[in-house]
Tab-separated table of C-alpha atoms in Angstrom:
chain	number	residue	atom	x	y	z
A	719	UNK	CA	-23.970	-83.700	20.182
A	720	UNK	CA	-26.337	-81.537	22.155
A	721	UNK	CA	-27.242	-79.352	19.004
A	722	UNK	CA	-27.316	-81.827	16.668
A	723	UNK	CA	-30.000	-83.794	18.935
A	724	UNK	CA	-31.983	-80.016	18.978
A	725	UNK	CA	-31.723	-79.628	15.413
A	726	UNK	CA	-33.020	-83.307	14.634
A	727	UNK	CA	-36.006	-82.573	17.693
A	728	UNK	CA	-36.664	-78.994	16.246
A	729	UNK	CA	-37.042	-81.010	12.956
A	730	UNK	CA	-39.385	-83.735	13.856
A	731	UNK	CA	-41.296	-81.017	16.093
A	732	UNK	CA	-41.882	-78.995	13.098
A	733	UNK	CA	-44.997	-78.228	11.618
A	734	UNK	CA	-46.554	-80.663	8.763
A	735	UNK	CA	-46.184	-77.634	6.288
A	736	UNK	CA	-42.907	-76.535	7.485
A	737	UNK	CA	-41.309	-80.394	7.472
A	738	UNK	CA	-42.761	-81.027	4.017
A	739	UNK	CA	-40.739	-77.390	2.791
A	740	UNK	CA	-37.683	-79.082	4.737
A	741	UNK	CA	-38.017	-82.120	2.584
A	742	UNK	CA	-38.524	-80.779	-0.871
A	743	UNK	CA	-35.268	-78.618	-0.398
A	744	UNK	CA	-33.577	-81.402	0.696
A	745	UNK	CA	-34.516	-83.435	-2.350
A	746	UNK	CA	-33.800	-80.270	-4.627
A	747	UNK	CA	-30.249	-80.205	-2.964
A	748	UNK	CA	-29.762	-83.701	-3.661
A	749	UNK	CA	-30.757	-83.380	-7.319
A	750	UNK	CA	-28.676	-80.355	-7.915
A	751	UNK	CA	-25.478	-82.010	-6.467
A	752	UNK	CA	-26.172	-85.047	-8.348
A	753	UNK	CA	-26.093	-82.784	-12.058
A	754	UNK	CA	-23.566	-80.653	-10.548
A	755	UNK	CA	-21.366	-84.038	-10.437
A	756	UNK	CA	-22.765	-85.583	-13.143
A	757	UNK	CA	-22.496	-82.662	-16.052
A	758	UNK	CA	-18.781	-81.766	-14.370
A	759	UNK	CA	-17.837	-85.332	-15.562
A	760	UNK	CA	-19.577	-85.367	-18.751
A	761	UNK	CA	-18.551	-81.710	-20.103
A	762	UNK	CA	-15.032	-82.200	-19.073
A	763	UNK	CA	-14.693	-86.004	-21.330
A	764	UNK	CA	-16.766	-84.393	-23.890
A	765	UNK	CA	-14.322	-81.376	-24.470
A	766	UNK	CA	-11.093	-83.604	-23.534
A	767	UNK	CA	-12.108	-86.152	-26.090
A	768	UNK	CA	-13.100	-83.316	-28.806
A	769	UNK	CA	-9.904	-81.957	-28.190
A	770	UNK	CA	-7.836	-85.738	-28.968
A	771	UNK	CA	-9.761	-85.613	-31.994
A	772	UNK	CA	-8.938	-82.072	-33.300
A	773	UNK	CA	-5.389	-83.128	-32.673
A	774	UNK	CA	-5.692	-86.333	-34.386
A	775	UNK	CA	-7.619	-84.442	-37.333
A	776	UNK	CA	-4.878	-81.909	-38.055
A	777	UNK	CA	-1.977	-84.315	-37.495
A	778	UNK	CA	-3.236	-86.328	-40.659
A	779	UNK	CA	-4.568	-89.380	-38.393
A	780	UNK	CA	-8.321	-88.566	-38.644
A	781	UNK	CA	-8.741	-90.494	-41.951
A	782	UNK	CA	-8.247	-93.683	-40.224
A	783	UNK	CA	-12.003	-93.377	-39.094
A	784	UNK	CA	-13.206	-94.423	-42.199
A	785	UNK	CA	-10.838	-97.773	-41.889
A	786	UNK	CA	-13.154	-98.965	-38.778
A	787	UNK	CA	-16.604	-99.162	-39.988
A	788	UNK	CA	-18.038	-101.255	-36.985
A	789	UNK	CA	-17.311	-98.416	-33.853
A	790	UNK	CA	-18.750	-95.218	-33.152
A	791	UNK	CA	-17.391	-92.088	-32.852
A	792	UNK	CA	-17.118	-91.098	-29.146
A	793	UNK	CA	-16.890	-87.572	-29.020
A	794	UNK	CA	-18.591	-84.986	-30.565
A	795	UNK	CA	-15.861	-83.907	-32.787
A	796	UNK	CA	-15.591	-87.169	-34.229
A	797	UNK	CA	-18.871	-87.048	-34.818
A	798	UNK	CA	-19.136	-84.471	-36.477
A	799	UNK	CA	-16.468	-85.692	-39.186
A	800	UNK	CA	-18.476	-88.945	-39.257
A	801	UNK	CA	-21.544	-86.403	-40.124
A	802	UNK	CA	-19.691	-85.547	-43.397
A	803	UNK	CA	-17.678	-88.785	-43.721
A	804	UNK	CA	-19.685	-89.926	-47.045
A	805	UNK	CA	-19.006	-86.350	-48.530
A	806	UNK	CA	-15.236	-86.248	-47.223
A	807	UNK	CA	-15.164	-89.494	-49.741
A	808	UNK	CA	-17.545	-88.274	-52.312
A	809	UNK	CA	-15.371	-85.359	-52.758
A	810	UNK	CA	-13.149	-86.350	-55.753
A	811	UNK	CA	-15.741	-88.286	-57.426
A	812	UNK	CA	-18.804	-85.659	-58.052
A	813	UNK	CA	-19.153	-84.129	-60.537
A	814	UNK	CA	-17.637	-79.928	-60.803
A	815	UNK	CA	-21.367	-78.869	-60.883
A	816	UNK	CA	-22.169	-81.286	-57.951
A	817	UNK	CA	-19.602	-79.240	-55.961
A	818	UNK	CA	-21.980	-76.691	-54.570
A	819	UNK	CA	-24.295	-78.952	-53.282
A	820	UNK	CA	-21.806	-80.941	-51.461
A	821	UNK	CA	-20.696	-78.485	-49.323
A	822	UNK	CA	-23.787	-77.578	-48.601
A	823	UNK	CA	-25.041	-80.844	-47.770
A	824	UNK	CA	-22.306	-80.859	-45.524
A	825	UNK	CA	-22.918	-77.455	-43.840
A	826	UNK	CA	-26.202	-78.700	-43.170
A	827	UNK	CA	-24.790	-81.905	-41.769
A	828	UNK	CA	-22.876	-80.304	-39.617
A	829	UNK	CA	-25.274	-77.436	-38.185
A	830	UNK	CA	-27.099	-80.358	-37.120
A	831	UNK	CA	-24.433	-82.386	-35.283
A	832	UNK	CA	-22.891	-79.430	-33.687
A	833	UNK	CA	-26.887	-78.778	-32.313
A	834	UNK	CA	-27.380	-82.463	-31.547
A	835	UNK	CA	-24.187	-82.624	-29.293
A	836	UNK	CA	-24.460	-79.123	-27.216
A	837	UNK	CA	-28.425	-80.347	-26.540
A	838	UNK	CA	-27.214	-84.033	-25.690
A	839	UNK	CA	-24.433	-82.557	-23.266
A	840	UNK	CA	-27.001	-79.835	-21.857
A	841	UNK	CA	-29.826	-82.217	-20.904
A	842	UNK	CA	-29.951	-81.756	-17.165
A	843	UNK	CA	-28.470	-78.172	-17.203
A	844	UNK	CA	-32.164	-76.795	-17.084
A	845	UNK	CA	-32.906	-78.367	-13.498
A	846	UNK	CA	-30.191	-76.757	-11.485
A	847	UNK	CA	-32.016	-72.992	-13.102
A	848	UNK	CA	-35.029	-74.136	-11.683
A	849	UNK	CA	-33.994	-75.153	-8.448
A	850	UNK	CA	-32.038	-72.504	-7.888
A	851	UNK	CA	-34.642	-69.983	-9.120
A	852	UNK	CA	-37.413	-72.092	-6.699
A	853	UNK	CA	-35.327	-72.773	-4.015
A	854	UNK	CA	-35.186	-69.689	-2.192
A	855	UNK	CA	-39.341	-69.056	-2.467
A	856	UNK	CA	-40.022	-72.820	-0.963
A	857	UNK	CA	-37.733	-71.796	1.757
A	858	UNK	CA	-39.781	-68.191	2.157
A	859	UNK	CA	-42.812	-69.434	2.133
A	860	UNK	CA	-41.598	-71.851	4.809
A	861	UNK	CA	-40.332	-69.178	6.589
A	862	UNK	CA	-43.548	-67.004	6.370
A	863	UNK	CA	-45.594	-70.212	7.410
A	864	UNK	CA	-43.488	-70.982	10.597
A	865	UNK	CA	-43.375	-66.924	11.437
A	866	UNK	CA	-47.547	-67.232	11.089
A	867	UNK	CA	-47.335	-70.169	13.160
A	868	UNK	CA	-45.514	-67.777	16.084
A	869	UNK	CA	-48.031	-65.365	16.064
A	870	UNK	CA	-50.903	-68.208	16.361
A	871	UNK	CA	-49.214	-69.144	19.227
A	872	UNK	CA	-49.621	-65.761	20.881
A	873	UNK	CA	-52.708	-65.452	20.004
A	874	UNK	CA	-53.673	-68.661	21.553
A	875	UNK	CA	-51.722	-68.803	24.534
A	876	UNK	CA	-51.879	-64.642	25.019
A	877	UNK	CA	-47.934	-65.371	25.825
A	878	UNK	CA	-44.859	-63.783	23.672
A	879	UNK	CA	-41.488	-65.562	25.669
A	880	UNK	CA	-39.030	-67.304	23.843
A	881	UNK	CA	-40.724	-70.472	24.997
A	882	UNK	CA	-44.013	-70.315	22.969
A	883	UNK	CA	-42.019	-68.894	19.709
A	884	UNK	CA	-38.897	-69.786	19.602
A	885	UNK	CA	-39.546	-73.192	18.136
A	886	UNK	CA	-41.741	-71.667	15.089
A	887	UNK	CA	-39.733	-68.845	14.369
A	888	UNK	CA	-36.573	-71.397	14.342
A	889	UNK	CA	-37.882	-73.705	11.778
A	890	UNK	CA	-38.849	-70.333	9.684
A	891	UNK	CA	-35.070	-69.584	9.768
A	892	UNK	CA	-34.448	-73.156	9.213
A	893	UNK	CA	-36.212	-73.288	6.174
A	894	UNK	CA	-34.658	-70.308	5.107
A	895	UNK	CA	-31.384	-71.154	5.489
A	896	UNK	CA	-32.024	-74.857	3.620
A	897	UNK	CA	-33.587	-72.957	0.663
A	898	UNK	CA	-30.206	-70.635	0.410
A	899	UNK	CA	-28.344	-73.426	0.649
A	900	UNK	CA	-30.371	-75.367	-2.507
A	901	UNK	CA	-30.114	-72.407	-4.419
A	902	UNK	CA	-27.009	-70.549	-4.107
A	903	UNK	CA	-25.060	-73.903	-5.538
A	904	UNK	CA	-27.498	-73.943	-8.301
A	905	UNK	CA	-27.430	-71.091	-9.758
A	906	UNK	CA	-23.565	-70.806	-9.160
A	907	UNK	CA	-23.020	-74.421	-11.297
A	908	UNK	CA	-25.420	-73.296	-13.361
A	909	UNK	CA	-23.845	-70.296	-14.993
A	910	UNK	CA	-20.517	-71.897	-14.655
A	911	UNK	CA	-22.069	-75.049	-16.851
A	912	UNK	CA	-23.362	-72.427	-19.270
A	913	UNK	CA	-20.172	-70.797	-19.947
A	914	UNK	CA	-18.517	-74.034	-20.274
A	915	UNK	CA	-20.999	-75.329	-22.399
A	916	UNK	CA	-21.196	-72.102	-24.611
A	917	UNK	CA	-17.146	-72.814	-24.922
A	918	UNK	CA	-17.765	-75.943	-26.245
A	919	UNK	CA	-20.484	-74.998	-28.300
A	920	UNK	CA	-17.841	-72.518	-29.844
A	921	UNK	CA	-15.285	-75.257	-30.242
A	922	UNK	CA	-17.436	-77.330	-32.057
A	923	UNK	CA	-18.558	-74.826	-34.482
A	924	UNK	CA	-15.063	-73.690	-34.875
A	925	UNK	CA	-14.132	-76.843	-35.731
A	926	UNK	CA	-17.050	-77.616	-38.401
A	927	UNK	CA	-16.064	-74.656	-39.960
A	928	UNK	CA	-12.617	-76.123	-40.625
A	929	UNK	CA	-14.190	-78.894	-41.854
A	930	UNK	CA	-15.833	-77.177	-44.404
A	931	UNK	CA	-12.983	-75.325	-45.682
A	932	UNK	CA	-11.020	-78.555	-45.886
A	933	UNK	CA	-13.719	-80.132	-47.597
A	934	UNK	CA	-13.903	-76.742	-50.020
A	935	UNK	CA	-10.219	-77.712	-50.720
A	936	UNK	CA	-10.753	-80.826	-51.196
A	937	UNK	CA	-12.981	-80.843	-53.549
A	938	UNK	CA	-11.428	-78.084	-55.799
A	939	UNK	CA	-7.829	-79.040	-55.351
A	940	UNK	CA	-7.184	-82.652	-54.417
A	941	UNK	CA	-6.601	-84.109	-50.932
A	942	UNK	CA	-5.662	-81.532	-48.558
C-alpha cells in the first residue's frame, strides 16, 4: 500500500541516529515478546505440574517417588519432597534426640529449594523491567534527535513548510511511538509475571510448610 511504501521510505530516509533508535526498539520488542511467550509457558507447567504433585502428595501416592530412583523430579513441588526425601526415610530410624535436627535439616532443605525454583522460573523476568523502563527514553531521545534535526533544517535552508520538516519531525514521532510500543507490553507482562510468580512462590512455601509438619508427625507419631 501507499503508506506502507511511505513508512518503509520515511524509514530508510531516516537519519543514521534516528534508524539506529528504530532498530534497538525493534530488537527490545522482539526480546520482550520472546520472554513474554517464553515465561507464559514455563510459569503456567511449573504451577500445573506443582499442583499434580500436591494432589498426588495428599492422596497418599507421593511415596512412590522413592520407588524410581533413576528419574528426576519435574516440578518444583516434587522437588522439593525429593529435597527432604532422605529425612522423610530417616524419620523412624533416628534417634528421639536426633529429632530436632532433622527437621531442621529439612527446613533448611527446603528454604533452599523453594529459593532455587522461584530464581530458576524468574530468570528472564528482569529483561522485560529493563526494557520497559528503557524503552520509552531510546524512543525520546530519538524523538528529541529527529525534532533537532527539523530545526537544522531551518536553519540551513531559512525555510519552515511541511516539506523541509515534515520528514524529521515524523521519524521523531516514529520513534516515539516504537519506544511506547516496546515498553508498554513490558512493563504490563512484567508485573503480571511478578504476581504470578509471587503466587507460586507462596504455593511453594505453603506447601514446604506442610511438609514439615508431616515430617514433625512423622517422626513423633509413626507414618502419617
Amino acid at each position: 500500500s501507499q503508506g506502507a511504501f511511505s513508512l518503509f521510505e520515511l524509514i530508510m530516509a531516516a537519519d543514521p541516529v534516528v534508524k539506529a533508535v528504530l532498530v534497538v526498539l525493534i530488537i527490545a520488542s522482539i526480546w520482550s515478546w520472546a520472554v513474554v511467550v517464553e515465561k507464559a509457558f514455563a510459569i503456567g507447567n511449573a504451577r500445573k505440574r506443582a499442583r499434580d504433585f500436591e494432589d498426588a502428595f495428599w492422596n497418599g501416592r507421593a511415596g512412590d517417588y522413592d520407588g524410581r530412583p533413576g528419574e528426576s523430579p519435574n516440578n518444583g513441588a516434587a522437588r522439593l519432597f525429593a529435597a527432604i526425601s532422605r529425612e522423610w526415610r530417616d524419620a523412624k530410624s533416628v534417634s528421639p534426640n536426633e529429632h530436632g535436627a532433622l527437621v531442621a535439616r529439612a527446613e533448611r532443605s527446603l528454604r533452599a529449594t523453594v529459593d532455587r525454583e522461584v530464581g530458576a522460573i524468574s530468570n528472564g523476568i528482569g529483561a522485560l523491567a529493563t526494557i520497559g523502563s528503557s524503552s520509552v527514553y531510546i524512543g525520546l531521545f530519538g524523538t528529541v534527535w529527529g525534532i533537532m534535526n527539523a530545526f537544522l533544517n531551518i536553519s540551513a535552508q531559512d525555510d519552515t513548510s511541511l516539506a523541509v520538516v515534515g520528514g524529521p519531525i515524523a521519524e521523531a514521532l516514529f520513534a516515539t511511538g516504537l519506544g511506547l510500543i516496546a515498553a508498554i507490553p513490558a512493563v504490563i507482562f512484567y508485573n503480571k509475571y511478578s504476581g504470578d510468580l509471587n503466587r507460586y512462590a507462596d504455593s511453594l512455601d505453603s506447601f514446604s510448610q506442610d511438609l514439615l509438619v508431616r515430617l514433625s508427625r512423622r517422626v513423633s507419631d509413626g507414618p502419617v
